Amino acid sequence: MSHDPTGKRALFTSQTGQDQAADGKAALFSHADQPPGPVLIDCQRCGATTHVGAGDALRRVLGLSLWVPGKPYSRRLRCPACHRRAWVRLTLG
Ligand SMILES: [Zn+2]
């Protein structure tokens, strides 16, 4: 009767190699995953939170610029969700 530890050891080595390959793919996917927009617009009228690009947010702020500092929803501009002028809160995501 003879044991065969070599076969088991080879099996473990093979599994370790596969785990390392899976980790590499996971890191690649997480790196490619990007948020839809860097700026969040919270609308007080409809309650929606919309992701927009920095350029889009800047155009909205410059187009209809009514800004009241000190309020939680300090910007009045066109909401991208309900398409109406509303008090919104801009947050950098
Ligand atoms: Zn809205």
XYZ file of N, CA and C and ligand atoms in Angstrom:
280
model
N 0.823 -1.216 0.000
C 0.000 0.000 0.000
C 0.856 1.263 0.000
N 0.719 2.084 -0.937
C 1.524 3.302 -0.974
C 0.617 4.526 -1.147
N 0.891 5.541 -0.382
C 0.124 6.789 -0.517
C 0.594 7.594 -1.736
N -0.174 8.483 -2.155
C 0.236 9.315 -3.289
C 0.029 10.790 -2.945
N 0.840 11.342 -2.082
C 0.691 12.757 -1.691
C 1.034 13.708 -2.830
N 1.777 13.245 -3.774
C 2.203 14.129 -4.875
C 1.011 14.595 -5.708
N 0.063 13.672 -5.930
C -1.110 14.020 -6.728
C -1.931 15.107 -6.049
N -2.128 14.986 -4.708
C -2.884 16.003 -3.976
C -2.170 17.347 -4.021
N -0.871 17.308 -3.871
C -0.118 18.563 -3.851
C -0.244 19.287 -5.203
N -0.214 18.518 -6.282
C -0.353 19.107 -7.616
C -1.738 19.739 -7.759
N -2.762 19.077 -7.190
C -4.127 19.591 -7.275
C -4.223 20.942 -6.569
N -3.626 21.032 -5.380
C -3.679 22.297 -4.628
C -2.956 23.414 -5.380
N -1.851 23.088 -5.978
C -1.088 24.090 -6.714
C -1.904 24.647 -7.877
N -2.638 23.758 -8.538
C -3.451 24.182 -9.671
C -4.562 25.130 -9.197
N -5.213 24.831 -8.069
C -6.298 25.676 -7.576
C -5.784 27.059 -7.177
N -4.605 27.083 -6.583
C -4.045 28.374 -6.190
C -3.827 29.263 -7.410
N -3.361 28.654 -8.504
C -3.147 29.414 -9.727
C -4.454 29.997 -10.252
N -5.545 29.242 -10.195
C -6.833 29.740 -10.677
C -7.336 30.892 -9.806
N -7.120 30.795 -8.487
C -7.570 31.873 -7.600
C -6.860 33.184 -7.929
N -5.581 33.081 -8.209
C -4.845 34.304 -8.532
C -5.363 34.931 -9.819
N -5.721 34.106 -10.800
C -6.246 34.629 -12.067
C -7.588 35.323 -11.828
N -8.433 34.743 -10.975
C -9.734 35.344 -10.694
C -9.558 36.699 -10.000
N -8.615 36.797 -9.098
C -8.374 38.082 -8.430
C -7.960 39.142 -9.439
N -7.145 38.770 -10.394
C -6.715 39.729 -11.407
C -7.899 40.251 -12.210
N -8.828 39.373 -12.594
C -9.998 39.807 -13.353
C -10.885 40.723 -12.503
N -11.070 40.387 -11.220
C -11.925 41.199 -10.352
C -11.364 42.605 -10.223
N -10.056 42.721 -10.077
C -9.444 44.045 -9.959
C -9.648 44.837 -11.245
N -9.579 44.166 -12.371
C -9.739 44.842 -13.655
C -11.164 45.385 -13.785
N -12.171 44.578 -13.387
C -13.566 45.018 -13.508
C -13.856 46.175 -12.554
N -13.368 46.109 -11.337
C -13.646 47.181 -10.377
C -12.991 48.483 -10.840
N -11.860 48.379 -11.514
C -11.193 49.583 -12.015
C -11.990 50.209 -13.148
N -12.637 49.384 -13.982
C -13.379 49.901 -15.133
C -14.737 50.463 -14.709
N -15.213 50.109 -13.521
C -16.517 50.572 -13.068
C -16.437 52.034 -12.643
N -17.177 52.905 -13.352
C -17.122 54.327 -13.043
C -18.507 54.842 -12.725
N -18.627 55.832 -11.861
C -19.929 56.423 -11.552
C -20.466 57.175 -12.756
N -21.812 57.313 -12.863
C -22.398 57.967 -14.033
C -22.092 59.446 -14.093
N -21.835 60.088 -12.973
C -21.541 61.510 -13.009
C -20.910 61.962 -11.712
N -20.029 62.958 -11.782
C -19.332 63.407 -10.568
C -20.150 64.358 -9.712
N -21.269 64.896 -10.256
C -22.059 65.878 -9.501
C -23.466 65.333 -9.264
N -23.947 65.437 -8.018
C -25.305 65.014 -7.681
C -26.201 66.235 -7.567
N -27.385 66.167 -8.175
C -28.374 67.224 -8.049
C -29.558 66.660 -7.270
N -29.753 67.151 -6.044
C -30.911 66.768 -5.239
C -32.008 67.781 -5.469
N -33.161 67.327 -5.974
C -34.267 68.216 -6.288
C -35.251 68.247 -5.120
N -35.554 69.461 -4.663
C -36.494 69.574 -3.560
C -37.925 69.361 -4.053
N -38.196 69.647 -5.326
C -39.551 69.545 -5.862
C -39.983 68.101 -6.051
N -39.143 67.308 -6.732
C -39.536 65.927 -7.028
C -38.779 64.914 -6.166
N -37.776 65.360 -5.438
C -37.080 64.469 -4.525
C -36.088 63.546 -5.203
N -35.842 63.729 -6.503
C -34.939 62.848 -7.223
C -33.496 63.304 -7.057
N -32.600 62.340 -7.081
C -31.172 62.631 -7.094
C -30.610 62.192 -8.435
N -30.075 63.145 -9.193
C -29.610 62.866 -10.544
C -28.101 63.056 -10.625
N -27.443 62.095 -11.257
C -26.012 62.210 -11.517
C -25.813 62.953 -12.839
N -25.052 64.001 -12.819
C -24.724 64.707 -14.054
C -23.229 64.928 -14.115
N -22.751 65.206 -15.322
C -21.333 65.503 -15.489
C -21.009 66.884 -14.968
N -19.739 67.152 -14.754
C -19.318 68.446 -14.231
C -19.670 69.572 -15.194
N -19.502 69.340 -16.497
C -19.823 70.361 -17.486
C -21.314 70.649 -17.526
N -22.149 69.615 -17.438
C -23.597 69.782 -17.443
C -24.039 70.576 -16.213
N -23.516 70.241 -15.054
C -23.867 70.953 -13.831
C -23.465 72.414 -13.920
N -22.312 72.681 -14.496
C -21.815 74.051 -14.613
C -22.713 74.863 -15.540
N -23.157 74.255 -16.647
C -24.063 74.956 -17.573
C -25.384 75.291 -16.884
N -25.932 74.393 -16.100
C -27.190 74.650 -15.406
C -27.019 75.783 -14.394
N -25.928 75.789 -13.681
C -25.695 76.814 -12.668
C -25.505 78.173 -13.322
N -24.750 78.214 -14.434
C -24.494 79.485 -15.113
C -25.728 79.962 -15.867
N -26.567 79.039 -16.358
C -27.736 79.415 -17.143
C -28.812 80.071 -16.292
N -29.129 79.481 -15.182
C -30.150 80.029 -14.284
C -29.521 80.162 -12.912
N -28.844 81.275 -12.713
C -28.068 81.371 -11.487
C -28.813 82.195 -10.452
N -29.516 81.513 -9.604
C -30.052 82.156 -8.412
C -29.531 81.357 -7.236
N -28.713 82.014 -6.448
C -28.013 81.285 -5.383
C -28.268 81.978 -4.065
N -28.830 81.280 -3.118
C -29.067 81.821 -1.785
C -28.219 81.027 -0.788
N -27.112 81.601 -0.357
C -26.246 80.878 0.574
C -26.935 80.651 1.911
N -26.595 79.565 2.563
C -27.117 79.287 3.898
C -28.325 78.373 3.897
N -28.974 78.175 2.718
C -30.094 77.248 2.670
C -29.604 75.863 2.293
N -30.281 74.815 2.750
C -29.869 73.456 2.356
C -30.028 73.229 0.853
N -31.106 73.764 0.262
C -31.279 73.701 -1.186
C -31.081 75.126 -1.702
N -29.850 75.493 -1.983
C -29.489 76.894 -2.187
C -29.503 77.306 -3.649
N -29.660 76.366 -4.560
C -29.605 76.695 -5.983
C -30.987 76.530 -6.615
N -31.368 77.514 -7.420
C -32.615 77.380 -8.156
C -32.269 77.231 -9.632
N -32.510 76.062 -10.156
C -32.206 75.795 -11.563
C -33.091 74.664 -12.076
N -32.960 74.384 -13.363
C -33.812 73.365 -13.980
C -33.363 71.976 -13.563
N -34.286 71.223 -12.969
C -33.967 69.873 -12.504
C -33.928 68.921 -13.697
N -32.882 68.102 -13.812
C -32.793 67.156 -14.931
C -33.798 66.014 -14.825
N -34.395 65.804 -13.653
C -35.351 64.700 -13.473
C -36.771 65.132 -13.816
N -37.245 66.269 -13.281
C -38.625 66.696 -13.534
C -38.686 67.836 -14.547
N -37.537 68.323 -15.004
C -37.457 69.338 -16.060
C -38.207 70.610 -15.690
N -38.206 70.966 -14.417
C -38.827 72.195 -13.988
C -37.848 72.941 -13.093
N -38.062 74.255 -13.021
C -37.191 75.036 -12.157
C -37.521 74.710 -10.709
N -36.510 74.346 -9.973
C -36.734 73.903 -8.596
C -35.519 74.249 -7.755
N -35.745 74.283 -6.458
C -34.622 74.435 -5.545
C -33.897 73.097 -5.461
N -32.590 73.139 -5.677
C -31.808 71.911 -5.687
C -30.578 72.077 -4.810
N -29.994 70.960 -4.505
C -28.744 70.934 -3.742
C -27.697 70.228 -4.586
N -26.597 70.916 -4.828
C -25.506 70.323 -5.610
C -24.495 69.692 -4.672
N -24.114 68.454 -4.991
C -23.119 67.749 -4.186
C -22.109 67.120 -5.110
N -20.860 67.309 -4.818
C -19.814 66.654 -5.589
C -19.704 65.208 -5.139
N -19.921 64.275 -6.078
C -19.895 62.864 -5.729
C -18.510 62.290 -5.712
Zn -36.974 67.587 -9.935
